[in-house]
Amino acid sequence: MNKVFEALASAARRKILAYLNQGELSAGEIAERFDFSKPALSAHLRILEEAGLITREKRGQFVFFRLVPERLANTVFAWAAELCPVARPLKREVRARRKPAG
Amino acid sequence: MNKVFEALASAARRKILAYLNQGELSAGEIAERFDFSKPALSAHLRILEEAGLITREKRGQFVFFRLVPERLANTVFAWAAELCPVARPLKREVRARRKPAG
DNA sequence: CCATCAGTTAATCAGTTGATTAACTATTTA
DNA sequence: TAAATAGTTAATCAACTGATTAACTGATGG
């Protein structure tokens, strides 16, 4: 949980997640989309991976990365939903059932 | 956006938001719930305020803080929903209306 | 008016983050 | 096997975070 929010504190890392949301990419393909050095990118990818937000798969010479949307759903999304009753149509039903006569 | 995610990178600040989700609290009431010094708390509150996640209101000797759930909804929640199609019942309806005959 | 209480600001400091270059590992290909 | 390509690790460094204490501002109340 902590690692997830720390990972998301970087705009570059959030951008990486947005790219991966389109489909898997190799480290090199991600690197093309940014200005910083390969080691810098490697560090960002490690942080995202350790937060459980992406997975890594080595295929031959390349390393491909994929988004893990369930991880986001179970951490950030769920956390935000807890503090955003305004955006929570599902949970409202649950509440209504718990307090049937107000 | 960036400031919001940076603000949320701290577990202490997320905890402050959780407390404020129960209702408004003065700085002192928040301080009681933590171990660190007043200036440290003051800094955390300033960061949350500058991110637009809380508002401040001075009443007499006290400063009361309140959560701004809409801010969370429009930043974190919306951002996460974009990457979590698995958890997006609202947007599905919007899409369905846009493409009525698929 | 003076003491106290609530909170912020300033100065300082240790630890972390995020970047770089250089060197390394591992895979492909000639 | 040697060269090239893809990526990581190591060493280093500047900049930022997050904490502390001391000093300040502003409201309350004897």
mmCIF file of C-alpha atoms (C1' of nucleotides) in Angstrom:
data_model
loop_
_atom_site.group_PDB
_atom_site.id
_atom_site.type_symbol
_atom_site.label_atom_id
_atom_site.label_comp_id
_atom_site.label_asym_id
_atom_site.label_seq_id
_atom_site.Cartn_x
_atom_site.Cartn_y
_atom_site.Cartn_z
ATOM 1 C CA MET A 1 0.000 0.000 0.000
ATOM 2 C CA ASN A 2 2.694 2.430 1.040
ATOM 3 C CA LYS A 3 4.894 1.308 -1.831
ATOM 4 C CA VAL A 4 2.056 1.821 -4.272
ATOM 5 C CA PHE A 5 1.458 5.422 -3.247
ATOM 6 C CA GLU A 6 5.183 6.124 -3.181
ATOM 7 C CA ALA A 7 5.487 4.698 -6.677
ATOM 8 C CA LEU A 8 2.656 6.924 -7.891
ATOM 9 C CA ALA A 9 4.227 10.058 -6.457
ATOM 10 C CA SER A 10 6.317 10.367 -9.620
ATOM 11 C CA ALA A 11 4.712 11.824 -12.748
ATOM 12 C CA ALA A 12 7.102 9.828 -14.918
ATOM 13 C CA ARG A 13 6.014 6.585 -13.283
ATOM 14 C CA ARG A 14 2.341 7.437 -13.656
ATOM 15 C CA LYS A 15 3.042 8.123 -17.314
ATOM 16 C CA ILE A 16 4.700 4.728 -17.668
ATOM 17 C CA LEU A 17 1.569 3.120 -16.242
ATOM 18 C CA ALA A 18 -0.554 5.043 -18.738
ATOM 19 C CA TYR A 19 1.586 3.729 -21.605
ATOM 20 C CA LEU A 20 1.349 0.183 -20.281
ATOM 21 C CA ASN A 21 -2.397 0.576 -20.059
ATOM 22 C CA GLN A 22 -2.369 0.480 -23.874
ATOM 23 C CA GLY A 23 -0.583 -2.856 -23.868
ATOM 24 C CA GLU A 24 2.741 -4.404 -22.952
ATOM 25 C CA LEU A 25 5.982 -2.678 -23.855
ATOM 26 C CA SER A 26 9.646 -3.575 -23.652
ATOM 27 C CA ALA A 27 11.964 -1.453 -21.534
ATOM 28 C CA GLY A 28 13.435 -0.021 -24.716
ATOM 29 C CA GLU A 29 10.042 0.925 -26.088
ATOM 30 C CA ILE A 30 9.271 2.701 -22.856
ATOM 31 C CA ALA A 31 12.666 4.401 -22.928
ATOM 32 C CA GLU A 32 11.908 5.844 -26.373
ATOM 33 C CA ARG A 33 9.012 7.756 -24.833
ATOM 34 C CA PHE A 34 11.158 9.494 -22.227
ATOM 35 C CA ASP A 35 14.236 11.639 -22.095
ATOM 36 C CA PHE A 36 16.126 10.173 -19.212
ATOM 37 C CA SER A 37 18.844 7.522 -19.220
ATOM 38 C CA LYS A 38 18.347 3.774 -19.264
ATOM 39 C CA PRO A 39 19.442 3.301 -15.662
ATOM 40 C CA ALA A 40 16.960 5.944 -14.566
ATOM 41 C CA LEU A 41 14.192 4.128 -16.400
ATOM 42 C CA SER A 42 15.334 0.816 -14.977
ATOM 43 C CA ALA A 43 15.023 2.261 -11.470
ATOM 44 C CA HIS A 44 11.503 3.533 -12.160
ATOM 45 C CA LEU A 45 10.462 0.147 -13.496
ATOM 46 C CA ARG A 46 11.889 -1.599 -10.454
ATOM 47 C CA ILE A 47 9.928 0.714 -8.146
ATOM 48 C CA LEU A 48 6.699 0.054 -10.046
ATOM 49 C CA GLU A 49 7.363 -3.670 -10.021
ATOM 50 C CA GLU A 50 8.116 -3.754 -6.301
ATOM 51 C CA ALA A 51 4.850 -1.925 -5.715
ATOM 52 C CA GLY A 52 3.117 -4.726 -7.596
ATOM 53 C CA LEU A 53 1.820 -2.315 -10.233
ATOM 54 C CA ILE A 54 3.598 -3.952 -13.169
ATOM 55 C CA THR A 55 5.017 -7.357 -13.999
ATOM 56 C CA ARG A 56 8.134 -8.183 -15.929
ATOM 57 C CA GLU A 57 8.685 -10.985 -18.431
ATOM 58 C CA LYS A 58 11.984 -11.617 -20.120
ATOM 59 C CA ARG A 59 11.653 -12.893 -23.673
ATOM 60 C CA GLY A 60 14.958 -13.385 -25.394
ATOM 61 C CA GLN A 61 16.936 -10.219 -25.374
ATOM 62 C CA PHE A 62 14.027 -8.078 -24.259
ATOM 63 C CA VAL A 63 12.163 -7.478 -21.043
ATOM 64 C CA PHE A 64 8.459 -6.780 -21.452
ATOM 65 C CA PHE A 65 6.384 -5.009 -18.871
ATOM 66 C CA ARG A 66 2.669 -5.166 -18.270
ATOM 67 C CA LEU A 67 0.251 -3.243 -16.083
ATOM 68 C CA VAL A 68 -1.448 -5.096 -13.212
ATOM 69 C CA PRO A 69 -4.794 -3.268 -13.072
ATOM 70 C CA GLU A 70 -6.089 -5.427 -10.210
ATOM 71 C CA ARG A 71 -3.314 -4.086 -8.046
ATOM 72 C CA LEU A 72 -4.429 -0.536 -8.713
ATOM 73 C CA ALA A 73 -8.033 -1.504 -8.101
ATOM 74 C CA ASN A 74 -7.246 -3.089 -4.742
ATOM 75 C CA THR A 75 -5.088 -0.258 -3.466
ATOM 76 C CA VAL A 76 -5.501 3.231 -4.911
ATOM 77 C CA PHE A 77 -8.959 2.840 -6.344
ATOM 78 C CA ALA A 78 -10.325 1.112 -3.263
ATOM 79 C CA TRP A 79 -8.661 3.597 -0.942
ATOM 80 C CA ALA A 80 -9.974 6.603 -2.865
ATOM 81 C CA ALA A 81 -13.463 5.110 -3.044
ATOM 82 C CA GLU A 82 -13.459 4.845 0.747
ATOM 83 C CA LEU A 83 -12.985 8.615 1.035
ATOM 84 C CA CYS A 84 -15.177 9.530 -1.966
ATOM 85 C CA PRO A 85 -18.774 8.596 -1.134
ATOM 86 C CA VAL A 86 -19.621 10.948 -3.997
ATOM 87 C CA ALA A 87 -18.183 8.418 -6.426
ATOM 88 C CA ARG A 88 -19.423 5.225 -4.901
ATOM 89 C CA PRO A 89 -22.675 3.898 -6.369
ATOM 90 C CA LEU A 90 -21.891 0.289 -5.451
ATOM 91 C CA LYS A 91 -21.193 0.845 -1.768
ATOM 92 C CA ARG A 92 -24.315 2.960 -1.350
ATOM 93 C CA GLU A 93 -26.435 -0.083 -2.000
ATOM 94 C CA VAL A 94 -24.572 -1.984 0.670
ATOM 95 C CA ARG A 95 -25.172 0.814 3.167
ATOM 96 C CA ALA A 96 -28.832 1.073 2.303
ATOM 97 C CA ARG A 97 -29.215 -2.606 3.001
ATOM 98 C CA ARG A 98 -27.446 -2.310 6.354
ATOM 99 C CA LYS A 99 -29.613 0.570 7.558
ATOM 100 C CA PRO A 100 -33.005 -0.328 6.075
ATOM 101 C CA ALA A 101 -35.153 2.032 8.201
ATOM 102 C CA GLY A 102 -32.663 4.885 8.711
ATOM 103 C CA MET B 1 -2.487 16.363 -9.785
ATOM 104 C CA ASN B 2 1.197 15.952 -9.074
ATOM 105 C CA LYS B 3 0.808 17.653 -5.716
ATOM 106 C CA VAL B 4 -2.059 15.338 -4.841
ATOM 107 C CA PHE B 5 -0.064 12.180 -5.479
ATOM 108 C CA GLU B 6 2.960 13.609 -3.702
ATOM 109 C CA ALA B 7 0.776 14.440 -0.718
ATOM 110 C CA LEU B 8 -0.575 10.892 -0.649
ATOM 111 C CA ALA B 9 2.887 9.344 -0.701
ATOM 112 C CA SER B 10 3.040 9.741 3.071
ATOM 113 C CA ALA B 11 1.243 7.206 5.271
ATOM 114 C CA ALA B 12 0.835 9.830 7.983
ATOM 115 C CA ARG B 13 -0.908 12.189 5.568
ATOM 116 C CA ARG B 14 -3.217 9.453 4.306
ATOM 117 C CA LYS B 15 -4.058 8.723 7.932
ATOM 118 C CA ILE B 16 -4.869 12.395 8.511
ATOM 119 C CA LEU B 17 -7.275 12.246 5.576
ATOM 120 C CA ALA B 18 -8.891 9.154 7.042
ATOM 121 C CA TYR B 19 -9.448 10.963 10.342
ATOM 122 C CA LEU B 20 -10.894 13.986 8.551
ATOM 123 C CA ASN B 21 -13.214 11.670 6.681
ATOM 124 C CA GLN B 22 -15.034 11.197 10.011
ATOM 125 C CA GLY B 23 -15.569 14.939 10.348
ATOM 126 C CA GLU B 24 -13.643 18.158 10.864
ATOM 127 C CA LEU B 25 -10.831 18.321 13.416
ATOM 128 C CA SER B 26 -8.648 21.057 14.820
ATOM 129 C CA ALA B 27 -4.898 20.856 14.366
ATOM 130 C CA GLY B 28 -4.570 19.974 18.036
ATOM 131 C CA GLU B 29 -7.100 17.162 17.797
ATOM 132 C CA ILE B 30 -5.176 15.768 14.874
ATOM 133 C CA ALA B 31 -1.912 16.166 16.760
ATOM 134 C CA GLU B 32 -3.281 14.049 19.642
ATOM 135 C CA ARG B 33 -3.575 11.137 17.233
ATOM 136 C CA PHE B 34 0.083 11.234 16.203
ATOM 137 C CA ASP B 35 3.481 11.113 17.838
ATOM 138 C CA PHE B 36 5.352 13.790 15.975
ATOM 139 C CA SER B 37 5.843 17.434 16.854
ATOM 140 C CA LYS B 38 3.482 20.292 16.109
ATOM 141 C CA PRO B 39 5.668 21.795 13.393
ATOM 142 C CA ALA B 40 5.840 18.415 11.690
ATOM 143 C CA LEU B 41 2.064 18.153 11.732
ATOM 144 C CA SER B 42 1.754 21.724 10.539
ATOM 145 C CA ALA B 43 3.934 20.886 7.545
ATOM 146 C CA HIS B 44 1.832 17.826 6.700
ATOM 147 C CA LEU B 45 -1.345 19.889 6.871
ATOM 148 C CA ARG B 46 0.135 22.541 4.639
ATOM 149 C CA ILE B 47 1.066 19.915 2.037
ATOM 150 C CA LEU B 48 -2.438 18.453 2.101
ATOM 151 C CA GLU B 49 -3.950 21.908 1.838
ATOM 152 C CA GLU B 50 -1.734 22.930 -1.070
ATOM 153 C CA ALA B 51 -2.778 19.751 -2.834
ATOM 154 C CA GLY B 52 -6.387 20.862 -2.408
ATOM 155 C CA LEU B 53 -7.228 17.775 -0.368
ATOM 156 C CA ILE B 54 -8.229 19.653 2.791
ATOM 157 C CA THR B 55 -9.454 23.128 3.682
ATOM 158 C CA ARG B 56 -8.608 25.220 6.686
ATOM 159 C CA GLU B 57 -10.883 27.481 8.708
ATOM 160 C CA LYS B 58 -9.692 29.542 11.652
ATOM 161 C CA ARG B 59 -12.282 29.899 14.407
ATOM 162 C CA GLY B 60 -11.031 31.845 17.401
ATOM 163 C CA GLN B 61 -7.903 30.240 18.749
ATOM 164 C CA PHE B 62 -8.280 27.077 16.725
ATOM 165 C CA VAL B 63 -7.774 26.042 13.138
ATOM 166 C CA PHE B 64 -10.184 23.431 11.871
ATOM 167 C CA PHE B 65 -9.487 21.195 8.909
ATOM 168 C CA ARG B 66 -11.901 19.418 6.627
ATOM 169 C CA LEU B 67 -11.548 16.855 3.887
ATOM 170 C CA VAL B 68 -12.407 17.898 0.308
ATOM 171 C CA PRO B 69 -13.710 14.612 -1.105
ATOM 172 C CA GLU B 70 -14.457 16.123 -4.531
ATOM 173 C CA ARG B 71 -10.778 16.828 -4.927
ATOM 174 C CA LEU B 72 -9.962 13.165 -4.338
ATOM 175 C CA ALA B 73 -12.734 12.136 -6.681
ATOM 176 C CA ASN B 74 -11.474 14.366 -9.483
ATOM 177 C CA THR B 75 -7.836 13.355 -9.182
ATOM 178 C CA VAL B 76 -6.919 10.035 -7.605
ATOM 179 C CA PHE B 77 -10.219 8.290 -8.008
ATOM 180 C CA ALA B 78 -10.691 9.433 -11.602
ATOM 181 C CA TRP B 79 -7.096 8.615 -12.476
ATOM 182 C CA ALA B 80 -7.300 5.128 -10.984
ATOM 183 C CA ALA B 81 -10.629 4.466 -12.673
ATOM 184 C CA GLU B 82 -9.012 5.244 -16.006
ATOM 185 C CA LEU B 83 -6.529 2.406 -15.494
ATOM 186 C CA CYS B 84 -8.980 0.054 -13.768
ATOM 187 C CA PRO B 85 -11.675 -0.863 -16.295
ATOM 188 C CA VAL B 86 -12.451 -3.688 -13.899
ATOM 189 C CA ALA B 87 -13.811 -1.150 -11.401
ATOM 190 C CA ARG B 88 -15.689 1.282 -13.605
ATOM 191 C CA PRO B 89 -19.483 0.872 -13.610
ATOM 192 C CA LEU B 90 -20.215 4.593 -14.133
ATOM 193 C CA LYS B 91 -18.133 5.101 -17.228
ATOM 194 C CA ARG B 92 -19.573 1.976 -18.790
ATOM 195 C CA GLU B 93 -23.016 3.585 -18.796
ATOM 196 C CA VAL B 94 -21.646 6.697 -20.431
ATOM 197 C CA ARG B 95 -20.018 4.592 -23.103
ATOM 198 C CA ALA B 96 -23.162 2.574 -23.655
ATOM 199 C CA ARG B 97 -25.122 5.761 -24.229
ATOM 200 C CA ARG B 98 -22.550 7.028 -26.694
ATOM 201 C CA LYS B 99 -22.685 3.810 -28.682
ATOM 202 C CA PRO B 100 -26.377 2.898 -28.471
ATOM 203 C CA ALA B 101 -26.431 0.256 -31.209
ATOM 204 C CA GLY B 102 -22.914 -1.027 -30.595
ATOM 205 C "C1'" DC C 1 -1.325 43.942 30.766
ATOM 206 C "C1'" DC C 2 0.619 39.561 31.231
ATOM 207 C "C1'" DA C 3 0.577 34.555 31.039
ATOM 208 C "C1'" DT C 4 -1.064 30.784 28.525
ATOM 209 C "C1'" DC C 5 -2.660 28.166 24.771
ATOM 210 C "C1'" DA C 6 -2.886 27.067 19.584
ATOM 211 C "C1'" DG C 7 -0.515 27.078 15.747
ATOM 212 C "C1'" DT C 8 3.047 28.652 12.192
ATOM 213 C "C1'" DT C 9 7.675 30.061 10.672
ATOM 214 C "C1'" DA C 10 12.743 29.709 10.610
ATOM 215 C "C1'" DA C 11 16.990 27.369 10.962
ATOM 216 C "C1'" DT C 12 19.127 23.138 10.900
ATOM 217 C "C1'" DC C 13 20.179 18.400 9.957
ATOM 218 C "C1'" DA C 14 19.993 13.331 8.690
ATOM 219 C "C1'" DG C 15 18.247 10.356 5.396
ATOM 220 C "C1'" DT C 16 16.120 9.494 0.933
ATOM 221 C "C1'" DT C 17 15.252 10.237 -4.044
ATOM 222 C "C1'" DG C 18 16.436 10.617 -8.578
ATOM 223 C "C1'" DA C 19 19.667 11.545 -11.888
ATOM 224 C "C1'" DT C 20 24.269 10.541 -14.254
ATOM 225 C "C1'" DT C 21 28.349 7.760 -16.118
ATOM 226 C "C1'" DA C 22 30.907 3.569 -16.185
ATOM 227 C "C1'" DA C 23 31.021 -1.154 -15.868
ATOM 228 C "C1'" DC C 24 28.713 -5.400 -15.922
ATOM 229 C "C1'" DT C 25 25.467 -9.606 -17.597
ATOM 230 C "C1'" DA C 26 22.974 -11.847 -21.016
ATOM 231 C "C1'" DT C 27 21.141 -12.563 -25.605
ATOM 232 C "C1'" DT C 28 21.468 -12.320 -30.589
ATOM 233 C "C1'" DT C 29 23.990 -12.463 -34.815
ATOM 234 C "C1'" DA C 30 27.785 -12.322 -38.052
ATOM 235 C "C1'" DT D 1 34.045 -16.359 -30.844
ATOM 236 C "C1'" DA D 2 33.705 -11.474 -31.357
ATOM 237 C "C1'" DA D 3 30.658 -7.495 -31.876
ATOM 238 C "C1'" DA D 4 26.349 -5.429 -31.079
ATOM 239 C "C1'" DT D 5 22.151 -4.841 -28.552
ATOM 240 C "C1'" DA D 6 19.121 -4.782 -24.244
ATOM 241 C "C1'" DG D 7 19.031 -4.066 -19.808
ATOM 242 C "C1'" DT D 8 20.787 -3.976 -14.829
ATOM 243 C "C1'" DT D 9 24.085 -2.865 -11.138
ATOM 244 C "C1'" DA D 10 27.455 0.137 -8.823
ATOM 245 C "C1'" DA D 11 29.304 4.436 -7.470
ATOM 246 C "C1'" DT D 12 28.509 9.100 -7.020
ATOM 247 C "C1'" DC D 13 26.237 13.415 -6.285
ATOM 248 C "C1'" DA D 14 22.793 17.344 -6.005
ATOM 249 C "C1'" DA D 15 18.332 18.204 -4.492
ATOM 250 C "C1'" DC D 16 14.443 17.186 -1.746
ATOM 251 C "C1'" DT D 17 11.859 15.262 2.520
ATOM 252 C "C1'" DG D 18 10.722 15.084 6.909
ATOM 253 C "C1'" DA D 19 11.949 15.586 11.440
ATOM 254 C "C1'" DT D 20 13.595 18.588 15.487
ATOM 255 C "C1'" DT D 21 14.129 22.828 18.554
ATOM 256 C "C1'" DA D 22 13.657 27.696 19.157
ATOM 257 C "C1'" DA D 23 11.355 31.716 18.254
ATOM 258 C "C1'" DC D 24 7.394 33.971 16.614
ATOM 259 C "C1'" DT D 25 2.027 35.480 15.919
ATOM 260 C "C1'" DG D 26 -2.499 35.706 17.530
ATOM 261 C "C1'" DA D 27 -6.490 34.659 20.562
ATOM 262 C "C1'" DT D 28 -8.194 33.801 25.500
ATOM 263 C "C1'" DG D 29 -8.678 34.906 30.106
ATOM 264 C "C1'" DG D 30 -7.056 36.188 35.003
#
